[in-house]
Each structure stands twice: as structure tokens, then as C-alpha cells.
Coordinates of C-alpha atoms in Angstrom, one line a residue:
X2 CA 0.0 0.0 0.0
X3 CA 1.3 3.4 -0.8
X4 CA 0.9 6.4 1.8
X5 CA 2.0 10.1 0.8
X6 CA 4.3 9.6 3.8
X7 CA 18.9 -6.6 12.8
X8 CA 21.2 -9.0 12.6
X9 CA 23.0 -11.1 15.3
X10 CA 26.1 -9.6 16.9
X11 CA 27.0 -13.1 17.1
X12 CA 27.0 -13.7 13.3
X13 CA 27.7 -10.2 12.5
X14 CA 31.3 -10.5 14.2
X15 CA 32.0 -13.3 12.7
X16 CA 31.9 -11.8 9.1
X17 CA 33.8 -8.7 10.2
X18 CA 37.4 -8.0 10.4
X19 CA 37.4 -5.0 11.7
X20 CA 35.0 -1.6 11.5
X21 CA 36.6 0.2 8.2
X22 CA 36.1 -3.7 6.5
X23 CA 32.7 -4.3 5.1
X24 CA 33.6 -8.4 4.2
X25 CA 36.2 -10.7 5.2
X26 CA 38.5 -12.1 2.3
X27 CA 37.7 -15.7 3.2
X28 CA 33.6 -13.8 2.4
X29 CA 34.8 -12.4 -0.8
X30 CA 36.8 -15.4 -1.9
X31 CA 33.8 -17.6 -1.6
X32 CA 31.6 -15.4 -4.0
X33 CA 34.4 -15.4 -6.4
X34 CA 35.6 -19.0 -6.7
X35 CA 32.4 -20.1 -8.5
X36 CA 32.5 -16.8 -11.0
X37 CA 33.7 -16.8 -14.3
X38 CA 35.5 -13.6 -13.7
X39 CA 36.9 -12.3 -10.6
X40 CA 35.1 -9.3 -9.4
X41 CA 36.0 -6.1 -9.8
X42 CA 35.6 -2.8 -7.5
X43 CA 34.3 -4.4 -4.1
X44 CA 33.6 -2.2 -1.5
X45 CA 36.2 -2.6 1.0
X46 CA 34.9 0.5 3.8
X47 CA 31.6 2.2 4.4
X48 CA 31.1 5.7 4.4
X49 CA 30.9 8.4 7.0
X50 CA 28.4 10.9 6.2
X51 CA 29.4 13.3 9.7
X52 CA 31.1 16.0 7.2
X53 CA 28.5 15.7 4.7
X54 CA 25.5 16.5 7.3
X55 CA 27.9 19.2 9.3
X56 CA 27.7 20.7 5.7
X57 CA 24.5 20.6 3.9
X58 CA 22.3 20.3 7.3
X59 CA 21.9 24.1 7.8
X60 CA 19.7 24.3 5.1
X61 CA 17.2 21.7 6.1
X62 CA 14.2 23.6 7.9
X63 CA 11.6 21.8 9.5
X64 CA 8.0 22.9 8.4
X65 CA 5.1 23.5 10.6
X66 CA 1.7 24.5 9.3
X67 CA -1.5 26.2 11.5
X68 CA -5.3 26.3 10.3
X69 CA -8.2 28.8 11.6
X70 CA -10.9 26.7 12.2
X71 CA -14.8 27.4 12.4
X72 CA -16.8 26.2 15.1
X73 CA -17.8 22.5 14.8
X74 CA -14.5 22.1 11.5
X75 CA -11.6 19.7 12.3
X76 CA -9.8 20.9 15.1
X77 CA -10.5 20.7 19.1
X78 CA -10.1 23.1 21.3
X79 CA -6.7 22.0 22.5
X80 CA -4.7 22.1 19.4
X81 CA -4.7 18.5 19.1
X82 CA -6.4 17.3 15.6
X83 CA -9.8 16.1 15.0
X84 CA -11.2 13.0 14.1
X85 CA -11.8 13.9 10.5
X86 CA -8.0 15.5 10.4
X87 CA -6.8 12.3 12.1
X88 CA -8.1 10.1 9.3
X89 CA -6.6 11.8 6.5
X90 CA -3.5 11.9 8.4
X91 CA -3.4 8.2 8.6
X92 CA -4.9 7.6 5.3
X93 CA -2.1 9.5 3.4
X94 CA 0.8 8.1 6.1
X95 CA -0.2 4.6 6.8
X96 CA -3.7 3.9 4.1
X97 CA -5.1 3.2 8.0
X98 CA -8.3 4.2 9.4
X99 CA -8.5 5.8 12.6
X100 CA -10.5 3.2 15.0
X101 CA -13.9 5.1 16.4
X102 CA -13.8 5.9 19.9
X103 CA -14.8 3.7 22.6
X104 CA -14.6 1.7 25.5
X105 CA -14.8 -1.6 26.4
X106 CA -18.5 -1.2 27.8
X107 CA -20.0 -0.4 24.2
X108 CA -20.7 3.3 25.0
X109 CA -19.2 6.1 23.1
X110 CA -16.9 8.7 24.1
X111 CA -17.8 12.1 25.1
X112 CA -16.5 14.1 21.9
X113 CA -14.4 17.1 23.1
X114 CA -15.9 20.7 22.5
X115 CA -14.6 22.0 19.2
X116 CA -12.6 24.9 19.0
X117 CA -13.7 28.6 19.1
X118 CA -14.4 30.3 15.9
X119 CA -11.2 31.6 14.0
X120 CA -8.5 30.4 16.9
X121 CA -5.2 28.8 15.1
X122 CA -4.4 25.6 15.7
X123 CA -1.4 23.3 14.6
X124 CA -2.4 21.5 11.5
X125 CA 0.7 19.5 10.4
X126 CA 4.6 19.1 10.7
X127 CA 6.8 18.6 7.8
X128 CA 10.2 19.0 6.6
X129 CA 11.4 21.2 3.2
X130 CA 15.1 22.9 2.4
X131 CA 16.6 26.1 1.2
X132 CA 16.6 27.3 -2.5
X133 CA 18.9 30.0 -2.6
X134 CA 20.0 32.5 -0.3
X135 CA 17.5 34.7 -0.7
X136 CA 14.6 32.9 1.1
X137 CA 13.1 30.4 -1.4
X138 CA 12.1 27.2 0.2
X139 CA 10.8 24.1 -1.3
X140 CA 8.8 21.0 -0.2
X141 CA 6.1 18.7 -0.4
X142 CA 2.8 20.5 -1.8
X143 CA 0.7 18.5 0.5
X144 CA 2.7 19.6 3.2
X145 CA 1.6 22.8 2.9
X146 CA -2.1 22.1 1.5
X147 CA -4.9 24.0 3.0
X148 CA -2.8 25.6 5.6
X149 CA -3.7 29.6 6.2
X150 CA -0.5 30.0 8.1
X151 CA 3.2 28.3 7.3
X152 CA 6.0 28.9 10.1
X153 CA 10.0 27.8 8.8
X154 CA 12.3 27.2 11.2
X155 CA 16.1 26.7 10.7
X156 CA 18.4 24.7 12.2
X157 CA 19.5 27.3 14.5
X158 CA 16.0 27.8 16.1
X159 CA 15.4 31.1 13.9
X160 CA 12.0 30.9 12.9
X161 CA 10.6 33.0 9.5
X162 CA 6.6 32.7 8.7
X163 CA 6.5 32.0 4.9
X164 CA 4.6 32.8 2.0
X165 CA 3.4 30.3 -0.7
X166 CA 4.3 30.8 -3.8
X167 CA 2.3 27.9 -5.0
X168 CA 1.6 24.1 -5.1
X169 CA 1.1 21.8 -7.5
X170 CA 0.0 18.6 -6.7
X171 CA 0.2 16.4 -9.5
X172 CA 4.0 16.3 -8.6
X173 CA 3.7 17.0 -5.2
X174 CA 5.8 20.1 -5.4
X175 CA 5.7 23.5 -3.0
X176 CA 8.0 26.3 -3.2
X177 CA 7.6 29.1 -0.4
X178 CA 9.7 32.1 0.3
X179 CA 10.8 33.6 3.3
X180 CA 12.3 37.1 4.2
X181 CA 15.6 36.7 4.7
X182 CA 19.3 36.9 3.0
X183 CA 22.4 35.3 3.5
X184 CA 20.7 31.8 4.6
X185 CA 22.5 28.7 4.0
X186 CA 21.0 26.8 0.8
X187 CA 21.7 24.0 -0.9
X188 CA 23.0 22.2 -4.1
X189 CA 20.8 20.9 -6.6
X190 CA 22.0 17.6 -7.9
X191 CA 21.2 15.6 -11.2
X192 CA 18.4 13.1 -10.9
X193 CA 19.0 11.7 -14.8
X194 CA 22.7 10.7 -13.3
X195 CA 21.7 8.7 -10.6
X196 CA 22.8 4.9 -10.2
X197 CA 20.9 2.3 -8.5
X198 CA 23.2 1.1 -5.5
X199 CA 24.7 4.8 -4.7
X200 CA 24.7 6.0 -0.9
X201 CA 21.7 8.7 -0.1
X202 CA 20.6 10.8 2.8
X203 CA 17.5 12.1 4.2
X204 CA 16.8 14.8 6.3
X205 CA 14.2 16.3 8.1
X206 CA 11.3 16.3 11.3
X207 CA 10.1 12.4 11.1
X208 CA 7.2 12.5 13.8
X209 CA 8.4 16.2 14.4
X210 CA 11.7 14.7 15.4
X211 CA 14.0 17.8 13.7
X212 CA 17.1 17.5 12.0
X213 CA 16.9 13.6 11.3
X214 CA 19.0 12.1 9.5
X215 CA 19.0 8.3 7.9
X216 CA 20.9 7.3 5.1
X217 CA 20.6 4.1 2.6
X218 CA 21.4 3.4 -0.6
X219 CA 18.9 3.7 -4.2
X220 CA 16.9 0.7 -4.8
X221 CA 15.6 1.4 -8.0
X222 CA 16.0 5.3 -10.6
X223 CA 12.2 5.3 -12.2
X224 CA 9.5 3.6 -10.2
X225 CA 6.1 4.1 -11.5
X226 CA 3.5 4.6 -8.3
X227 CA 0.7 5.1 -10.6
X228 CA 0.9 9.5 -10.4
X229 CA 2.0 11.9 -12.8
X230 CA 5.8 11.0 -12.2
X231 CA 8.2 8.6 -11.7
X232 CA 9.8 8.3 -8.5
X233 CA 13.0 7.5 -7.3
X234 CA 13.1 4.7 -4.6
X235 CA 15.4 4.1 -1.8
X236 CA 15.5 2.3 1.2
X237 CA 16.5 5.3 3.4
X238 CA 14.0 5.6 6.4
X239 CA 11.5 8.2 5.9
X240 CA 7.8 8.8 7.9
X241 CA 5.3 11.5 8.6
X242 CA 7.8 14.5 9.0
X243 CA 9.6 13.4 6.1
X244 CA 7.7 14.8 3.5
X245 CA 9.2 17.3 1.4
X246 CA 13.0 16.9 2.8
X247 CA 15.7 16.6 0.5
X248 CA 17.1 13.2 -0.5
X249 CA 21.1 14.1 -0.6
X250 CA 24.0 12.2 -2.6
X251 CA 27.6 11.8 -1.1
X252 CA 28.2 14.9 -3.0
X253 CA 25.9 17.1 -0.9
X254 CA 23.5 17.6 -4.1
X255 CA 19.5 17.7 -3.3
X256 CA 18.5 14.5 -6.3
X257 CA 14.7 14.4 -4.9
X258 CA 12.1 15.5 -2.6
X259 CA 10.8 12.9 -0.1
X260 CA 7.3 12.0 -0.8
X261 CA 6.2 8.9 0.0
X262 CA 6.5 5.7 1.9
X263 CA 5.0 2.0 0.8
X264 CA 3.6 -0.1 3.6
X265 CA 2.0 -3.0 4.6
X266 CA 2.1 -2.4 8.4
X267 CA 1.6 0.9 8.8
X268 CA 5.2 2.3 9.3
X269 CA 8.2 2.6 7.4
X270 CA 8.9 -1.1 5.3
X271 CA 12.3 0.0 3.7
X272 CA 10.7 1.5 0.5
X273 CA 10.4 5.1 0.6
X274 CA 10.1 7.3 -2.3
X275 CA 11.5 11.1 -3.7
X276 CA 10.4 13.3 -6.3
X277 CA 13.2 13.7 -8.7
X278 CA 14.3 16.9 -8.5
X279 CA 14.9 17.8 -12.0
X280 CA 11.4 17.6 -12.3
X281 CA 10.9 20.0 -9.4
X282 CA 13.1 22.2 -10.3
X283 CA 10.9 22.8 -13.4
X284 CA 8.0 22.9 -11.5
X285 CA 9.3 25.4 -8.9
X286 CA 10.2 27.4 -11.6
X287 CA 6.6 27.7 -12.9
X288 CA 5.8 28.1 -9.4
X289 CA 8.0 31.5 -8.9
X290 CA 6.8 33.4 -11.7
X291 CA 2.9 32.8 -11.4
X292 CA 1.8 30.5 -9.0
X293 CA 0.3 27.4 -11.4
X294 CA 2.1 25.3 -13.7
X295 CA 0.5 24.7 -17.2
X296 CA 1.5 21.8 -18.9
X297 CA 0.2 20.4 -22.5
X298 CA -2.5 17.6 -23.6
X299 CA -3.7 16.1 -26.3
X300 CA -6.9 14.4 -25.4
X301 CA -6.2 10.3 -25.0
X302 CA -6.8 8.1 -22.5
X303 CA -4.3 5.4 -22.4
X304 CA -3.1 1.9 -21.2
X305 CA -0.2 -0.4 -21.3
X306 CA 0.2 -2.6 -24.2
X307 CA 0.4 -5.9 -22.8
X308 CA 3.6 -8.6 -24.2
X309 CA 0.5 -10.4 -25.9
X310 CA -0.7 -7.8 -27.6
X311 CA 2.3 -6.4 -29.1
X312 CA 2.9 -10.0 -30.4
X313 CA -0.4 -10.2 -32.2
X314 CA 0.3 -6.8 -33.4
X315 CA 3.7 -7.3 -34.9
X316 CA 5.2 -4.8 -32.7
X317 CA 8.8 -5.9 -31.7
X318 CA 8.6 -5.4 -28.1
X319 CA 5.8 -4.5 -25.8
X320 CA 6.3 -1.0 -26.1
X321 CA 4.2 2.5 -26.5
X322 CA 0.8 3.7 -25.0
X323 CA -2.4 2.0 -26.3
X324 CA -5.3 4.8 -27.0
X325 CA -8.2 3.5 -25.3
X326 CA -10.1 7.0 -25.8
X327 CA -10.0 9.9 -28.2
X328 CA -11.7 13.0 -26.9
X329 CA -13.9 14.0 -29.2
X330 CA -12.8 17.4 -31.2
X331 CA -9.9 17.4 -28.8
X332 CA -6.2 17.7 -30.7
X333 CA -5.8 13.9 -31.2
X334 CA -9.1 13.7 -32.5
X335 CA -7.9 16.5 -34.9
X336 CA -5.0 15.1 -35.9
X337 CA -6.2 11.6 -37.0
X338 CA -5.2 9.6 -33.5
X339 CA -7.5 6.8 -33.3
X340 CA -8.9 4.4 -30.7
X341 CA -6.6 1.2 -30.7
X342 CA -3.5 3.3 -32.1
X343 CA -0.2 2.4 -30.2
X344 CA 1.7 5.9 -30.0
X345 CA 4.9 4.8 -29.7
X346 CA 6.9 8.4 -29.9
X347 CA 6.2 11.7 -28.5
X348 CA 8.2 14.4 -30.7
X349 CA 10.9 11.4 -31.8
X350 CA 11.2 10.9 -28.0
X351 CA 10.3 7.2 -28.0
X352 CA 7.5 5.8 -25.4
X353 CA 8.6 3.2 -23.5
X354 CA 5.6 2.4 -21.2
X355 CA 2.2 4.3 -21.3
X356 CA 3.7 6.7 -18.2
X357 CA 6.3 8.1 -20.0
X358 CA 3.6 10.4 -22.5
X359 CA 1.6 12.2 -20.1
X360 CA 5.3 13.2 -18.9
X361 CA 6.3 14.3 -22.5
X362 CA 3.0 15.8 -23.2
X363 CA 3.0 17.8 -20.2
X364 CA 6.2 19.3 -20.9
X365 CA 5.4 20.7 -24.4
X366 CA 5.0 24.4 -25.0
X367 CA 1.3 24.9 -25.1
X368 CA -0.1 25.8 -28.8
X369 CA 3.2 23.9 -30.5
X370 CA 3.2 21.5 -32.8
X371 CA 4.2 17.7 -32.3
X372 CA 5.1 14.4 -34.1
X373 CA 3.1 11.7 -32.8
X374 CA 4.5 8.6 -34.4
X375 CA 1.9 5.3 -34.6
X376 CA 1.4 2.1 -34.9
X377 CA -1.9 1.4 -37.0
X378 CA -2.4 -2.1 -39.0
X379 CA 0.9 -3.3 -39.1
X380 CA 2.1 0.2 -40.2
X381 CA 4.0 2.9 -38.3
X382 CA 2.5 6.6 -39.2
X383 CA 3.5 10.1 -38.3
X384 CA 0.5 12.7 -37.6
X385 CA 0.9 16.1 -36.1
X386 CA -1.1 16.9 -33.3
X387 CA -1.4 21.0 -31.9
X388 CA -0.2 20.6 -28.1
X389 CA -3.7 22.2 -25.7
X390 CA -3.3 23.1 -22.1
X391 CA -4.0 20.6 -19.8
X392 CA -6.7 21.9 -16.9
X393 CA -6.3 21.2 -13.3
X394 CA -7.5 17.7 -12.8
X395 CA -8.7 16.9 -16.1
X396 CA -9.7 13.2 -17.2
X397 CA -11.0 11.5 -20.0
X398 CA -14.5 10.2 -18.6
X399 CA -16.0 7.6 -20.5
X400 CA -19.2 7.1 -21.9
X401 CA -22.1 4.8 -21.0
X402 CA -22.6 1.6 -22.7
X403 CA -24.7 1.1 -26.0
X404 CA -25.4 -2.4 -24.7
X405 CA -27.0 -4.7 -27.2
X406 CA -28.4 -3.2 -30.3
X407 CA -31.9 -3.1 -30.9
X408 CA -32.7 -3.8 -34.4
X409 CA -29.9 -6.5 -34.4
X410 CA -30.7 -10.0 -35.9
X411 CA -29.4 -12.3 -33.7
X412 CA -30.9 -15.0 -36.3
X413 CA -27.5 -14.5 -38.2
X414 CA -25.9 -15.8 -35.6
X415 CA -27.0 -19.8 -34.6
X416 CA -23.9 -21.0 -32.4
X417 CA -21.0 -19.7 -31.0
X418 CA -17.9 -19.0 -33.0
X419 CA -14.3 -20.7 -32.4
X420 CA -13.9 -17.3 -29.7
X421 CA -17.1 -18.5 -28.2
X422 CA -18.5 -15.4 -29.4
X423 CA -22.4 -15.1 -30.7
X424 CA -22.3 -11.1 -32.8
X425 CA -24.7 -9.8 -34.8
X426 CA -24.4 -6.5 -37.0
X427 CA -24.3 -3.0 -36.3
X428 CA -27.7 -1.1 -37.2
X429 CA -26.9 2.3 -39.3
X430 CA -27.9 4.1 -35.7
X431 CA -25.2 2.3 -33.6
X432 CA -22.8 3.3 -36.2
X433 CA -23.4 6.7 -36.2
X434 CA -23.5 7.4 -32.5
X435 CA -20.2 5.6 -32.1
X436 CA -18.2 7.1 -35.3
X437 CA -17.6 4.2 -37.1
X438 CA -18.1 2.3 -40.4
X439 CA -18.4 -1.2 -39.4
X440 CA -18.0 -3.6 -36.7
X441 CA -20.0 -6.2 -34.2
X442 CA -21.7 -5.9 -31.5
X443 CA -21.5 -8.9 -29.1
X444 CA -24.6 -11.0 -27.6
X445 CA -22.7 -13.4 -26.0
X446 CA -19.5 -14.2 -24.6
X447 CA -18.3 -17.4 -23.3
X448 CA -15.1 -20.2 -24.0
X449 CA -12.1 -17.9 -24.1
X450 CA -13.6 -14.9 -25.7
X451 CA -15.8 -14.7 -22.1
X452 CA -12.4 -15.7 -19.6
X453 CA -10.4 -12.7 -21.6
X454 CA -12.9 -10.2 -20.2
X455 CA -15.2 -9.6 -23.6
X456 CA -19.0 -8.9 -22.2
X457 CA -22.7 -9.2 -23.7
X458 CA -22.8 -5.4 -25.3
X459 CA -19.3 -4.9 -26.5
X460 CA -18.7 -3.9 -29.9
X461 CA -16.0 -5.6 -31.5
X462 CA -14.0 -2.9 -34.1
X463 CA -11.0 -5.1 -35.3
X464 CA -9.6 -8.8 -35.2
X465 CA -5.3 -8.8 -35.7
X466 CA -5.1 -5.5 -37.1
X467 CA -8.4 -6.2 -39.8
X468 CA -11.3 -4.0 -39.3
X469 CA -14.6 -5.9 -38.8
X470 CA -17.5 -5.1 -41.4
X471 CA -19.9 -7.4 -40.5
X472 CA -21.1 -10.6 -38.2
X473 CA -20.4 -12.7 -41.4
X474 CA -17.4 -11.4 -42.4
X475 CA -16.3 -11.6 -38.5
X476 CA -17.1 -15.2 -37.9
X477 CA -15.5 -16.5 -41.2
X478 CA -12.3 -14.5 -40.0
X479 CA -12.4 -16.4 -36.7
X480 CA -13.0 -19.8 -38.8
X481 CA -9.8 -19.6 -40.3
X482 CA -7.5 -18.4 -36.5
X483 CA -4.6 -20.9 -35.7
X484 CA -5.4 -22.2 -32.9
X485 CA -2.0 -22.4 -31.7
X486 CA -1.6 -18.7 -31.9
X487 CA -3.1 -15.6 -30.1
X488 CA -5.1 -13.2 -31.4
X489 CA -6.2 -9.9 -30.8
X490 CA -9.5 -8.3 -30.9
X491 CA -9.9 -4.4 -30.4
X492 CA -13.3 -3.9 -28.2
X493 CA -14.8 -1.1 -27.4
X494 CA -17.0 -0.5 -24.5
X495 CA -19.0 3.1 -24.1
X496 CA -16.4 5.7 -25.2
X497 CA -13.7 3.0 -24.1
X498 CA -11.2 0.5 -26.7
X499 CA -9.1 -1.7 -25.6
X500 CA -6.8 -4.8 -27.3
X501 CA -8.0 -8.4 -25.9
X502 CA -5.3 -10.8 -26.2
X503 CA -7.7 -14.2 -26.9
X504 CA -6.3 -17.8 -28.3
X505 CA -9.3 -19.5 -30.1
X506 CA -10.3 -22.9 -29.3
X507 CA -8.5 -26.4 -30.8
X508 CA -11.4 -27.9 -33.4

């Protein structure tokens, strides 16, 4: 589950020479003897990171955050959060639920008197780090989110109340300013340079513990969490505090923002992860001169394309972002970008999975024009699509189902096909509400068709890469499948298309 935030001495001794030693020869030797070739570069001392933390902690400020509640909002009257607070609190940190109130006797607790109208009270703790010397600070955007007041405090206890610049939460990015000059600041680093296995730091407030530090190495450079970026995961210890401290290299360069932890248990599991901080940087910048950040679309929805499908499709690998849905008069509609397409580069940039264009998209001046390569029937096209701004929150919704056709003959269809599929034709209505110049709509779906997801009301636009006219010409296609092969059918449900990776049955 994802939340927006010991060995033995016995045999531990026994492996060590000393303390600057990280394995014994005898150790090494072993993993060498049954190698083909002797390893090279073995780490022979582990690091101290005193100087490094002596140097770059200064500018690591711990983040706390106050909100002027009504009477009967969130807060109590002692400062300490609500119920309602307490549950997105735990729901973002741990994907818990805060148990109800209680006692053993089955009566509820008296609920304590809510706080007076427009009194301040303490909302949140977080961590975040100096910009530049001038007073720019960034950190987690839903550190700072629906705060009316945000207090900085440095390392040595001075104590600045910040303005936010703005927050954007797709990437989870804050930037706030401060008044002051001369502040310590730190070193951006390169998050494209990374390497998986190089020593990291985190700092911050964990559990409004300030000026923190735990340190681990990178488990993995681009970890797709299902948001608008990919992450960079580590096994340094971060919690609630955490979120938006910097994640330092031995260098003393800031490579992401801490963000998140994974969990199972409901505290830290040894996956944590950082925005990297290219990206933020790119952000923040936005973030200085107006407060928002405009990125472009084009008006798809998208999914993975699947090893099964590429196969079927004659695509080499399974690459590229399958268009499930065109907005209608959107600038992929425009362009010729069709339901089923596999857009498999973004400006010559190639797509490697389905997350990497929303990415590229996004980054694309607004009102510019772009190269959208394709794959379409066996054939790879280029079509040029005019970049649109993308508005805040903005998805693809799709449409109802059409369901089963009235009108439909489902005479022309006696038994089941080889996909255990029963279709009958399109009537001229059906085709002209869903845009299209043939196909089959389904009116049953069992044998493999039915265990590969199709359903009763599907319309069925293309079998391998051949567009579907007609039930007849449909089941005469399936007739002649190998059996030993898979095949792919392109279905379309409400506004939705998708592949369907099917193998028909031996005869």
C-alpha cells in the first residue's frame, strides 16, 4: 500500500574484520571462486556521512503548518487534531483508518468541545530545504495544503513565517519564500545521473523529530506509483515528518524530494520514495513566476500494451501507450489519432511504457506542434497533433454503454464462433452514434472470448489488425484463426477501446 508519507552480533562478528572492512577475504573469496570472472571494485569501507551532514544540514528547515478553524471544523479546542484531520492523516501516512472511539463497555466517548471560531491551531509538521540564499524554500505540496499559516524554522531555532508561492499537486511540489538573505542553501544535484546502489541521505522532522538524518542506498531510478511522475526509490527511512526533505548524494547535491512511503504495516517497510528533483526544479520554476504550472495535452486516454498484444500486433517489443479513448474534437481527434493506435513516440522521443507520454505531453510548450508517431495495422505513421493546455485535474471520462443493439438480428448468428463469441451486425444508428463504419456488436460471450474479459454489449472494431465489417465477415475470419496462436481483438465498451489478447479454441 502506498501512503503520501537486525542481525545477530553473534553472526555479524564473525563476518567482520574490523570496522573500516565491510567483508572478510575468506567472504569475498567464496563469491568469487564459483564466477567466471573475478570481481572487480568491491567495496572494501563504508562511508561516514558526519562531514556531509555538518555541511548541507543548515539548510534543512523543519516545516510546521496552522489552520483557523470554524466552530464544529476539524480541530478541538486544545490544538490536538480532530477525528476527521486524524483520518486523512493516517490515510495519506499509513492507508489506515483511525478506530472510532470507545470503551470496552460499548458506550461512546464524550467528543471534546470544538474549537472557538477563527482560533489557530497546529495542522501539520513537515520537513522542506533552502533554495537560494534569498529565502526560497521548497517542499512537499501536500505539506503545505490547505494551511492559512506556514511557520520555517532553521536549524539554528530562527523561525521566519512563509509565503506560498504555489503548489502543485500532481508532482507534489511546494515552493515558499521567506524574508531573509544570506541563509544557508543547498546544491541541486542531477536526478538523470543517478545509479541504483549509490549512498543517499534524508533529512528532516520524522514525527516532528528535527534535523533527522537516515541514510541508505537507491533501490531502484524510475518507479512508477501510478501518479503523474516517476519516483526514485530508496531504502532510506522516511515517515510522517519526512515529506518534502531533501534526499542528498555523497556529493551534498539535493536528487529528490521525499514523498512517500510504501507499507503493509503501517510504518516505514524499507521502501520510501522522492520526487526527482529535476522535475521540481521545473516545477518550482513555474511556481515562482505565477503560482500554477500549465503543462500540455492532447486528449487520450491510455493503457499499457500488454507482451500479448504487441505480439499479435507485430510490434517488436511491448512497447508504446495503447489509446483506449479519443476526446472527441480534442487535438488527437484533430489530428487523426485513433482508438486502438499504439503511439509509440512523442516528438521522436520514444514511449517506453504508457507513463512516459503524459510526462512528455506535459512538458510541451502549449499551442506547438508535435510528431506523434503510430502504430496502426501493421504500419507505423506520423501525424501532427497542436499541443492544448492541460486543466487542473482533467480526465478523460468515458461514456455509458450502447449495450446490445436493438434492431440486431441475432438470427445470423446460430452457435457460437471458435472465440465462443455469438455477434450480430451494427444497425446504421449504432454506427453513427459511435463514429464508425463497421463492426459487431456482441450478444454473447463465453469459452475464451468470455475468460479474456469480452462482455454481452461490447462492440468488437478489429480482429489482428483487420477492421470488422460485418457478423459474417467476422465469424469467417475467426474460422480460419490458428489455434495455436493468439489473437487480438480491439473492443470497445462506451467511449472506451481496448486490445483483448484471446487464443481461439483447438477444433
Amino acid at each position: 500500500m502506498k501512503n503520501n508519507f537486525s542481525a545477530g552480533s553473534k553472526t555479524l562478528s564473525a563476518l567482520l574484520v574490523s570496522a573500516s572492512v565491510w567483508m572478510s577475504p575468506a567472504v569475498l573469496g567464496m563469491a568469487t571462486a564459483t564466477a567466471a570472472a573475478p570481481v572487480t571494485g568491491a567495496v572494501i569501507g563504508l562511508p561516514d556521512f558526519a562531514d556531509l551532514v555538518d555541511r548541507v544540514g543548515p539548510a534543512v528547515v523543519n516545516i510546521r503548518t496552522t489552520e483557523r478553524l470554524k466552530l464544529g471544523s476539524r480541530g478541538n479546542a486544545d490544538g490536538q487534531p480532530g477525528e476527521e484531520e486524524m483520518q486523512e492523516f493516517l490515510r495519506r501516512f499509513f492507508g489506515g483508518a483511525l478506530p472510532q472511539p470507545g470503551n470496552p463497555g460499548g458506550k461512546s466517548t464524550p467528543r471534546r468541545r470544538q474549537a472557538p471560531s477563527d482560533e489557530p491551531v497546529q495542522r501539520g509538521v513537515g520537513s522542506g530545504f533552502i533554495l537560494s540564499a534569498d529565502g526560497y524554500v521548497m517542499t512537499n505540496a501536500h505539506v503545505v495544503d490547505g494551511a492559512d499559516e506556514v511557520f520555517v524554522t532553521l536549524t539554528d531555532k530562527r523561525e521566519f513565517k512563509a509565503k506560498v508561492l504555489g503548489a502543485d499537486a500532481r508532482t507534489d511540489v511546494a515552493v515558499l519564500k521567506i524574508e531573509g538573505d544570506k541563509l544557508p542553501f543547498l546544491i541541486m544535484g542531477d536526478s538523470d545521473k543517478i545509479r541504483v546502489g549509490e549512498w543517499v541521505i534524508a533529512i528532516g522532522s520524522p514525527f516532528n523529530l528535527e534535523n533527522t538524518v537516515t541514510a541508505g542506498i537507491i533501490s531502484a531510478k524510475q518507479r512508477d506509483t501510478g501518479d503523474y511522475l516517476a519516483l526514485i526509490q530508496s531504502d532510506v527511512a522516511v515517515n510522517p515528518g519526512n515529506s518534502g526533505g531533501p534526499l542528498i548524494n555523497m556529493r551534498g547535491e539535493v536528487i529528490g524530494i521525499n514523498s512517500q512511503i510504501a507499507t503493509l504495516s503501517g510504518g516505514y517497510n524499507g521502501i520510501s520514495f522522492a520526487v526527482p528533483i529535476d522535475e521540481a526544479i521545473r516545477v518550482s520554476e513555474q511556481l515562482k513566476k505565477s503560482g500554477k504550472v500549465t503543462r500540455g495535452r492532447i486528449g487520450v486516454q491510455i493503457g499499457e500494451v500488454s507482451k500479448e498484444v504487441a505480439e499479435s500486433l507485430g510490434l517488436k517489443s511491448a512497447q508504446g501507450a495503447e489509446v483506449s479513448l479519443v476526446e472527441p474534437g480534442g487535438p488527437a481527434d484533430k489530428a487523426g489519432i485513433k482508438a486502438g493506435d499504439i503511439i509509440l513516440k512523442f516528438n521522436g522521443v520514444p514511449v517506453n511504457r504508457s507513463s512516459d507520454l503524459p510526462r512528455l505531453v506535459g512538458g510541451t510548450a502549449l499551442a506547438s506542434k508535435a510528431t506523434v508517431t503510430v502504430w496502426r495495422k501493421g504500419q507505423q505513421l506520423e501525424l501532427a497533433v497542436t499541443v492544448a493546455e492541460l486543466e487542473a485535474d482533467k480526465t478523460a471520462k468515458a461514456g455509458k454503454g450502447k449495450g446490445k443493439g436493438s434492431g440486431a438480428e441475432p438470427e445470423a448468428v446460430v452457435k457460437a464462433n471458435a472465440l465462443g463469441l455469438k455477434v450480430s451486425d451494427l444497425t446504421a444508428e449504432q454506427k453513427k452514434d459511435l463514429g464508425v463504419d463497421g463492426g459487431v456488436v456482441v450478444d454473447s460471450a463465453e469459452g475464451v472470448a468470455g475468460r479474456a474479459g469480452v462482455l454481452e454489449g461490447d462492440v468488437l472494431l478489429q480482429l489482428n489488425n483487420v477492421e470488422v465489417k460485418d457478423a459474417k465477415q467476422f465469424n469467417a475470419a475467426v474460422a480460419k484463426l490458428d489455434a495455436k496462436k493468439a489473437s487480438v481483438l480491439l473492443v470497445r465498451r462506451g467511449d472506451v477501446a481496448q486490445f483483448v489478447s484471446v487464443r481461439p479454441s483447438a477444433k
